Coordinates of C-alpha atoms in Angstrom, one line a residue:
M111 CA 84.7 109.9 267.1
K112 CA 86.1 113.9 268.0
N113 CA 85.5 115.6 271.0
V114 CA 82.8 117.8 270.5
R115 CA 81.2 120.2 273.3
L116 CA 77.3 120.3 271.9
I117 CA 75.7 123.2 273.0
L118 CA 72.1 122.0 272.9
S119 CA 69.7 125.5 272.3
G120 CA 66.1 125.7 273.4
L121 CA 65.0 123.2 270.7
S122 CA 61.8 121.3 271.0
L123 CA 61.9 118.1 272.2
L124 CA 60.4 117.6 267.8
L125 CA 63.4 118.7 266.6
A126 CA 66.0 116.9 269.2
I127 CA 64.1 113.1 268.0
L128 CA 64.6 113.9 264.5
F129 CA 67.9 115.0 265.6
S130 CA 69.5 112.0 265.3
S131 CA 67.9 107.7 264.3
C132 CA 69.3 107.0 267.6
S133 CA 67.7 109.1 269.4
D134 CA 64.4 107.4 269.8
P135 CA 63.7 107.2 273.2
V136 CA 61.0 104.2 274.8
T137 CA 59.3 104.9 277.9
E138 CA 60.3 105.4 281.2
Q139 CA 60.0 102.0 283.2
Q140 CA 60.3 102.5 287.3
T141 CA 61.9 100.0 289.1
S142 CA 61.7 101.0 292.8
A143 CA 59.7 102.0 295.5
N144 CA 62.4 103.8 296.7
K145 CA 61.6 107.6 295.6
D146 CA 64.0 109.4 298.6
D147 CA 66.9 112.1 297.0
A148 CA 69.6 110.2 299.3
I149 CA 69.3 106.6 300.2
T150 CA 69.1 106.8 304.2
T151 CA 68.0 103.9 306.1
T152 CA 65.9 103.2 309.7
D153 CA 66.2 100.0 309.4
N154 CA 69.6 98.0 309.7
S155 CA 70.0 97.0 306.2
Q156 CA 73.6 98.6 305.3
A157 CA 75.4 99.0 308.9
R158 CA 78.1 102.1 307.1
L159 CA 76.8 104.1 304.3
P160 CA 79.9 106.4 303.0
G161 CA 78.5 109.0 300.8
P162 CA 75.6 110.1 299.4
G163 CA 75.7 106.0 296.8
G164 CA 76.4 104.2 300.3
G165 CA 79.0 101.6 301.3
V166 CA 80.5 98.5 298.7
L167 CA 81.7 95.8 300.6
M168 CA 84.9 93.4 299.5
Q169 CA 84.8 89.7 299.6
A170 CA 88.2 89.7 300.9
F171 CA 89.1 86.1 300.2
Y172 CA 88.4 83.4 297.0
W173 CA 88.5 80.0 296.9
D174 CA 91.3 77.9 298.8
V175 CA 93.2 80.7 300.0
P176 CA 97.3 80.3 300.3
A177 CA 97.7 78.1 303.2
G178 CA 99.9 78.6 306.0
G179 CA 98.7 81.2 308.2
N180 CA 98.9 83.9 306.1
W181 CA 95.7 85.3 305.4
Y182 CA 94.6 87.7 308.2
D183 CA 97.9 89.9 307.7
S184 CA 97.8 89.8 303.9
I185 CA 94.4 91.6 304.3
K186 CA 95.9 93.7 307.4
D187 CA 97.7 94.9 304.7
K188 CA 95.4 95.9 302.2
I189 CA 93.4 97.8 304.4
P190 CA 94.6 101.2 303.9
S191 CA 94.4 101.3 300.3
W192 CA 90.8 99.3 300.2
D193 CA 89.9 102.7 302.3
A194 CA 91.6 104.9 299.7
A195 CA 89.9 102.8 296.7
G196 CA 86.0 103.8 299.1
I197 CA 85.3 99.4 300.3
S198 CA 83.7 100.0 303.1
A199 CA 82.8 96.8 304.8
I200 CA 84.6 93.8 304.5
W201 CA 83.4 89.8 304.6
L202 CA 85.5 87.4 306.2
P203 CA 85.0 83.3 305.4
P204 CA 84.7 81.4 308.3
V205 CA 86.9 82.1 311.2
S206 CA 86.2 79.3 313.4
K207 CA 88.1 76.2 313.4
A208 CA 87.2 73.4 311.0
Q209 CA 86.9 68.9 310.7
N210 CA 90.0 69.8 307.6
G211 CA 92.4 71.8 310.4
A212 CA 94.6 74.1 308.5
Y213 CA 93.2 72.7 304.8
S214 CA 90.2 74.0 305.4
M215 CA 88.2 76.7 304.2
G216 CA 86.1 76.5 307.6
Y217 CA 82.3 75.9 306.6
D218 CA 83.2 72.2 308.5
P219 CA 83.1 74.6 311.2
A220 CA 84.1 72.0 314.4
D221 CA 85.3 75.1 316.7
Y222 CA 83.1 77.7 316.9
F223 CA 85.9 78.7 319.7
D224 CA 88.5 78.3 318.5
F225 CA 89.6 80.8 316.4
G226 CA 93.6 79.0 315.6
D227 CA 95.2 78.6 319.0
Y228 CA 94.0 75.2 319.8
N229 CA 95.5 72.5 318.6
Q230 CA 92.8 70.3 317.1
H231 CA 91.9 68.7 314.2
G232 CA 95.3 68.4 312.9
S233 CA 96.1 72.1 313.7
V234 CA 96.5 74.9 316.4
E235 CA 96.2 77.7 313.5
T236 CA 93.1 77.6 310.8
R237 CA 94.0 78.5 307.0
F238 CA 93.8 82.1 307.5
G239 CA 95.9 82.5 311.0
N240 CA 94.9 82.8 314.6
K241 CA 92.5 84.7 316.9
A242 CA 95.5 87.3 318.3
E243 CA 95.9 88.0 313.9
L244 CA 92.3 88.2 313.5
V245 CA 91.4 90.6 316.0
S246 CA 94.6 93.2 314.6
L247 CA 92.8 92.8 311.1
I248 CA 89.8 93.4 313.0
N249 CA 91.1 96.3 314.8
T250 CA 92.4 98.5 311.3
A251 CA 89.7 97.8 309.7
H252 CA 88.4 99.5 312.6
S253 CA 90.5 102.7 312.7
Y254 CA 90.3 103.4 309.2
D255 CA 86.3 102.9 309.3
I256 CA 85.6 100.1 307.7
D257 CA 83.2 97.2 308.7
V258 CA 84.0 93.8 309.5
Y259 CA 81.5 91.0 308.5
A260 CA 81.8 87.5 310.2
D261 CA 80.2 83.9 307.4
I262 CA 78.0 82.1 310.4
V263 CA 77.6 78.4 308.9
L264 CA 75.4 78.0 311.4
N265 CA 73.1 74.6 309.2
H266 CA 75.4 71.7 310.1
N267 CA 78.9 71.1 311.3
S268 CA 81.9 68.3 310.8
G269 CA 84.2 66.8 313.1
G270 CA 82.2 65.4 315.6
A271 CA 83.3 61.4 316.6
L272 CA 80.9 59.1 317.2
E273 CA 78.5 57.9 319.3
P274 CA 75.5 56.0 319.7
N275 CA 72.1 58.2 318.6
P276 CA 69.0 57.2 320.4
Y277 CA 67.3 58.6 318.0
T278 CA 68.1 57.5 314.5
G279 CA 69.3 53.8 316.6
T280 CA 72.7 54.3 314.2
N281 CA 76.6 55.3 315.4
T282 CA 76.4 59.5 314.1
Y283 CA 79.2 61.6 314.0
T284 CA 77.2 64.0 316.0
D285 CA 79.3 63.8 319.2
F286 CA 81.3 67.5 319.9
N287 CA 83.7 68.1 323.0
P288 CA 85.2 71.8 321.5
A289 CA 88.5 72.1 323.0
S290 CA 88.0 75.5 323.5
G291 CA 85.8 73.7 326.5
K292 CA 82.4 76.1 324.8
F293 CA 79.9 74.9 323.5
Y294 CA 79.8 71.3 323.5
R295 CA 77.3 69.0 321.4
S296 CA 75.7 65.4 321.1
A297 CA 72.8 63.9 318.9
S298 CA 70.3 66.0 321.0
D299 CA 71.5 69.3 319.4
F300 CA 70.9 67.4 315.8
H301 CA 68.0 65.9 313.5
P302 CA 66.2 64.5 314.2
N303 CA 65.4 65.0 318.0
S304 CA 62.8 65.4 320.4
Y305 CA 62.7 69.4 319.1
A306 CA 62.1 68.1 315.7
T307 CA 63.0 65.3 313.1
Y308 CA 64.6 67.5 310.5
D309 CA 64.9 71.8 309.2
E310 CA 64.6 73.0 305.9
G311 CA 67.7 71.4 304.6
I312 CA 70.3 69.3 304.3
F313 CA 74.0 69.5 303.6
G314 CA 76.6 66.9 302.4
G315 CA 75.3 65.4 304.4
F316 CA 76.9 67.1 307.8
P317 CA 75.1 66.0 311.3
D318 CA 72.8 68.9 310.5
L319 CA 72.5 71.4 314.2
S320 CA 68.9 71.9 315.2
H321 CA 67.8 75.3 315.9
S322 CA 65.0 74.6 317.6
A323 CA 67.0 73.3 320.8
P324 CA 66.7 75.7 323.5
Y325 CA 70.9 74.6 324.6
V326 CA 71.4 75.0 320.7
Q327 CA 70.1 78.1 320.9
D328 CA 71.5 79.8 323.8
W329 CA 75.0 79.3 322.6
L330 CA 73.4 81.2 319.2
W331 CA 72.3 83.5 320.0
N332 CA 70.7 84.1 323.7
R333 CA 73.8 83.5 326.6
A334 CA 76.2 86.9 326.6
D335 CA 79.0 84.5 325.6
G336 CA 77.2 82.8 323.4
V337 CA 78.7 83.0 319.0
G338 CA 76.7 85.6 318.3
K339 CA 77.4 88.1 321.3
Y340 CA 80.9 86.9 321.1
Y341 CA 82.1 87.2 318.1
R342 CA 80.7 90.8 318.5
D343 CA 82.1 91.9 321.8
S344 CA 85.8 90.1 321.9
L345 CA 86.4 89.8 318.5
G346 CA 84.7 93.5 317.5
F347 CA 82.7 91.8 314.0
D348 CA 79.9 94.3 313.2
G349 CA 77.9 91.9 310.3
W350 CA 77.2 88.3 309.7
R351 CA 76.4 86.9 306.2
F352 CA 74.7 83.9 306.2
D353 CA 75.6 80.8 304.9
Y354 CA 73.3 78.4 302.8
V355 CA 70.2 79.9 304.7
K356 CA 68.2 77.7 302.6
G357 CA 69.4 75.1 304.5
F358 CA 67.4 76.5 308.2
G359 CA 64.1 79.3 309.2
G360 CA 64.3 82.4 308.4
W361 CA 63.2 82.9 312.2
V362 CA 66.5 81.4 313.3
V363 CA 68.5 84.9 311.4
K364 CA 64.9 86.9 313.0
E365 CA 67.0 85.9 316.0
W366 CA 70.0 85.8 316.3
M367 CA 69.4 89.4 314.7
N368 CA 67.5 90.1 318.2
N369 CA 69.6 89.5 320.2
V370 CA 72.7 90.0 318.3
G371 CA 72.1 92.6 316.4
G372 CA 74.6 94.4 313.3
F373 CA 74.9 94.2 309.7
A374 CA 73.6 90.5 308.0
V375 CA 73.6 89.7 304.8
G376 CA 72.0 85.5 303.6
E377 CA 73.6 83.4 301.2
Y378 CA 70.3 82.2 299.7
W379 CA 71.6 80.9 296.4
D380 CA 68.6 81.6 293.6
G381 CA 67.3 83.3 290.8
N382 CA 63.7 84.4 291.6
A383 CA 63.0 87.4 292.6
Q384 CA 60.6 86.4 294.9
L385 CA 61.3 83.8 296.4
L386 CA 64.5 86.3 297.2
Q387 CA 62.2 88.4 298.9
D388 CA 60.0 85.7 300.8
W389 CA 62.9 84.7 302.5
V390 CA 64.3 88.4 303.3
N391 CA 60.6 88.9 304.9
A392 CA 60.7 85.4 306.9
T393 CA 63.4 86.8 308.4
N394 CA 61.1 89.6 309.8
R395 CA 63.6 91.9 306.8
T396 CA 66.4 92.0 309.5
S397 CA 68.5 91.5 306.5
S398 CA 69.4 91.5 303.7
A399 CA 70.2 88.5 300.8
F400 CA 71.8 88.1 298.1
D401 CA 71.1 89.5 294.5
F402 CA 71.1 85.7 292.5
A403 CA 68.3 87.4 290.4
C404 CA 70.2 89.7 289.3
Y405 CA 72.8 87.7 289.5
Y406 CA 72.2 85.5 286.7
K407 CA 69.9 88.2 285.2
M408 CA 73.2 90.0 283.8
D409 CA 75.3 86.4 282.8
E410 CA 71.7 86.6 280.6
A411 CA 72.4 90.1 279.8
F412 CA 76.2 90.7 278.9
D413 CA 76.8 87.0 278.3
G414 CA 73.6 86.4 276.1
N415 CA 74.3 90.1 274.2
D416 CA 70.5 91.1 275.4
L417 CA 70.6 94.1 277.3
T418 CA 66.9 93.3 277.2
K419 CA 67.3 90.8 280.6
L420 CA 69.0 93.3 282.3
Q421 CA 64.2 95.2 282.0
D422 CA 63.6 91.5 284.6
D423 CA 62.8 91.1 288.0
M424 CA 65.2 91.1 290.8
L425 CA 65.8 91.6 294.0
W426 CA 67.2 95.6 294.3
K427 CA 64.3 96.3 292.2
R428 CA 61.7 94.9 295.1
D429 CA 63.6 95.6 297.8
A430 CA 66.8 98.1 296.7
Y431 CA 68.0 98.1 300.5
K432 CA 67.6 94.3 300.9
S433 CA 69.3 94.2 298.6
V434 CA 73.4 93.1 298.0
T435 CA 74.4 92.8 294.4
F436 CA 77.8 91.1 292.7
V437 CA 79.2 89.6 289.7
T438 CA 80.7 86.6 290.9
N439 CA 81.6 84.5 295.1
H440 CA 84.0 81.8 295.9
D441 CA 81.9 79.4 294.3
T442 CA 80.1 81.1 291.5
D443 CA 81.8 83.1 288.3
I444 CA 79.9 82.4 285.2
I445 CA 79.7 86.0 284.2
G446 CA 82.6 86.5 281.6
D447 CA 81.7 90.5 280.9
K448 CA 82.7 91.3 284.2
M449 CA 83.1 94.9 283.7
H450 CA 79.7 95.5 282.1
A451 CA 78.1 94.3 284.9
Y452 CA 80.4 95.7 287.9
A453 CA 78.8 98.6 285.4
Y454 CA 75.8 97.4 286.2
I455 CA 75.6 96.6 289.7
M456 CA 77.7 100.4 291.3
T457 CA 75.4 102.6 289.8
H458 CA 72.0 100.6 290.7
E459 CA 69.9 100.4 293.8
G460 CA 71.7 97.9 296.1
Y461 CA 74.8 97.0 298.8
P462 CA 77.9 96.2 295.8
T463 CA 80.4 93.4 296.3
V464 CA 83.6 94.1 294.8
F465 CA 85.5 89.8 294.7
Y466 CA 89.0 89.8 296.2
N467 CA 90.3 88.2 292.7
D468 CA 88.2 90.7 290.3
F469 CA 89.9 94.1 291.6
E470 CA 93.8 92.6 293.0
Q471 CA 94.2 89.3 290.3
W472 CA 91.8 89.6 287.2
L473 CA 90.4 92.1 286.7
D474 CA 92.1 96.2 285.8
K475 CA 92.1 97.4 289.7
D476 CA 91.8 101.8 288.6
K477 CA 88.4 100.8 286.3
L478 CA 86.3 99.2 289.2
I479 CA 88.1 102.2 291.7
N480 CA 86.1 104.6 289.3
L481 CA 83.2 102.6 289.5
I482 CA 83.9 102.2 293.2
W483 CA 84.3 106.6 293.0
I484 CA 80.4 106.6 291.4
H485 CA 78.6 104.8 293.7
N486 CA 79.4 106.3 296.5
N487 CA 79.7 110.0 294.9
K488 CA 77.0 109.6 292.6
A489 CA 74.3 106.8 292.3
V490 CA 71.6 107.9 294.6
G491 CA 67.8 107.3 294.2
S492 CA 65.0 105.9 292.8
T493 CA 65.9 104.1 289.0
S494 CA 64.3 104.3 285.9
I495 CA 65.4 102.2 282.8
Q496 CA 65.1 104.8 280.1
Y497 CA 66.6 102.4 277.1
A498 CA 66.8 98.3 276.5
D499 CA 67.0 96.3 273.6
N500 CA 69.8 94.4 272.4
D501 CA 73.0 95.7 272.9
E502 CA 72.6 99.4 274.1
Y503 CA 70.7 100.1 277.5
I504 CA 69.9 103.4 279.7
A505 CA 68.8 104.4 282.6
R506 CA 69.1 107.0 285.5
R507 CA 69.4 107.1 289.2
N508 CA 66.3 110.2 290.3
G509 CA 67.8 111.7 293.3
S510 CA 70.8 114.2 293.8
P511 CA 72.8 114.4 291.3
G512 CA 72.1 111.6 289.9
L513 CA 73.7 109.8 287.8
I514 CA 72.9 108.5 283.3
V515 CA 74.4 105.5 282.8
Y516 CA 75.3 103.7 279.1
L517 CA 76.4 100.2 278.2
N518 CA 77.2 99.3 275.1
D519 CA 77.5 95.6 273.9
S520 CA 77.7 96.0 270.1
N521 CA 80.4 97.0 268.6
V522 CA 80.7 100.7 268.0
W523 CA 79.9 103.4 269.0
V524 CA 76.5 104.4 269.8
E525 CA 75.1 107.1 271.0
R526 CA 71.3 108.6 272.3
W527 CA 68.9 111.4 273.5
V528 CA 67.7 110.8 276.8
Q529 CA 66.0 113.3 279.6
T530 CA 68.0 113.9 282.6
N531 CA 67.7 115.7 286.7
W532 CA 69.5 118.2 285.2
S533 CA 68.1 121.6 283.4
T534 CA 70.7 123.5 281.2
S535 CA 73.4 122.2 283.3
S536 CA 77.9 120.6 281.9
I537 CA 77.7 117.3 282.3
K538 CA 80.5 114.4 281.9
D539 CA 81.3 111.6 281.4
Y540 CA 83.0 110.2 285.2
T541 CA 84.2 107.0 283.0
G542 CA 86.4 108.9 280.5
N543 CA 84.8 106.5 278.1
S544 CA 84.0 109.6 276.3
N545 CA 85.2 113.8 276.2
W546 CA 82.4 115.0 275.9
Q547 CA 80.6 117.5 278.1
P548 CA 77.1 118.6 276.7
T549 CA 75.6 120.2 278.3
T550 CA 71.4 120.4 279.1
Q551 CA 68.3 121.9 277.7
T552 CA 66.1 124.1 279.4
D553 CA 63.9 121.0 279.7
K554 CA 66.3 118.6 280.3
W555 CA 67.4 116.3 277.3
V556 CA 70.2 115.6 276.0
K557 CA 72.5 113.1 274.3
I558 CA 75.5 111.2 275.3
Q559 CA 76.7 109.3 273.2
C560 CA 79.5 105.6 275.0
P561 CA 82.2 103.4 273.2
P562 CA 81.5 100.0 271.4
N563 CA 82.0 96.8 274.4
S564 CA 82.5 99.4 277.3
Y565 CA 80.3 102.0 279.6
S566 CA 79.3 105.3 280.1
V567 CA 78.2 107.5 283.5
W568 CA 76.9 110.8 283.1
S569 CA 76.8 113.6 285.4
P570 CA 77.2 117.3 286.3
L571 CA 80.2 118.4 286.6

């Protein structure tokens, strides 16, 4: 396509529509109740919001990162470049000693206060390092104004010794004698016990921690030297990613947040946006949730060549401040067309997450950095869907400066007339995928384009 600068005069809307066979806009669909021109929040939905578009989270690990205790140091070395790329927070894997010691990814927690300094469960260090290295990483991140979120596993424990269990009449692996000397546990701290027979879910047959037990509550969130407050005050964590929250009631996260504070996001693994919203509400809106509804709809849209799916229900459309969007994570990686997906989450509402492998190994890092910059500087305000069919999708962010995002899943260049936020303004595609620099009409309409199998993002010069 030639480099053409469109100079649009005061043509009427009818003439503009007739000008191109691809120029029929559809009625816009308002997709968020947020009417603010800039993202602001009075709750703790996002710990930091640098720039008009808000923050971007980096998942700073993947499944089976290299063992050997060097991961914290490896991540610390990346902090300066991640800061330069526009990352505002990082999410670490579970930091405490687990049953499989140096081989564990941390999701089988045994001693919540052993961060790689006690010889138990087959190792001294965790897979990722030791406490001094962890604290050094957190302090380095803070020196760049980057927050650090801990992965918290509250549903289950692993690695206890066998003991007679009076509640089951059998022997169970519920005798926990941590080398740290903190948070001893026995059968009375797991289901069934004298407080509750069961809760919302059991994971993998592991002993199911009973949050109804006052002793457990004290050690998790009440005590000044308990898990939550120790992680906050002594380690320096700023927020929490709660694992497998389907396994316990939303009130558990609410109590943690009311006593400990910070940012929170829960892994409620379900593609039903209503259920995600229900869980957020069950925490008394103290926590965000990963937007699995958005995740699965992006897979249907981009891998299924049906961009109309992007009009469907998602958590960010219901509750933008409580949606953490993502393209892949350490557990699931089903979206093949990832660049379209990143273009979507970086230009729409929600708190977008970048996956370590996508950024450092698999995708074009420069393109991801460009999308992060667009998010941080342009992606402001509520969202209006302007057009959607199998191959094309156009949406507008209505804040200042705002943007127009154009997604094209076809093999040809496409162009379309759209209504913008800007009157008589020169605009450009900030991805560089199109070199047009058109000027909007006085009525804010303009013609934009998108390359084959690509995306463009338009905003004033």
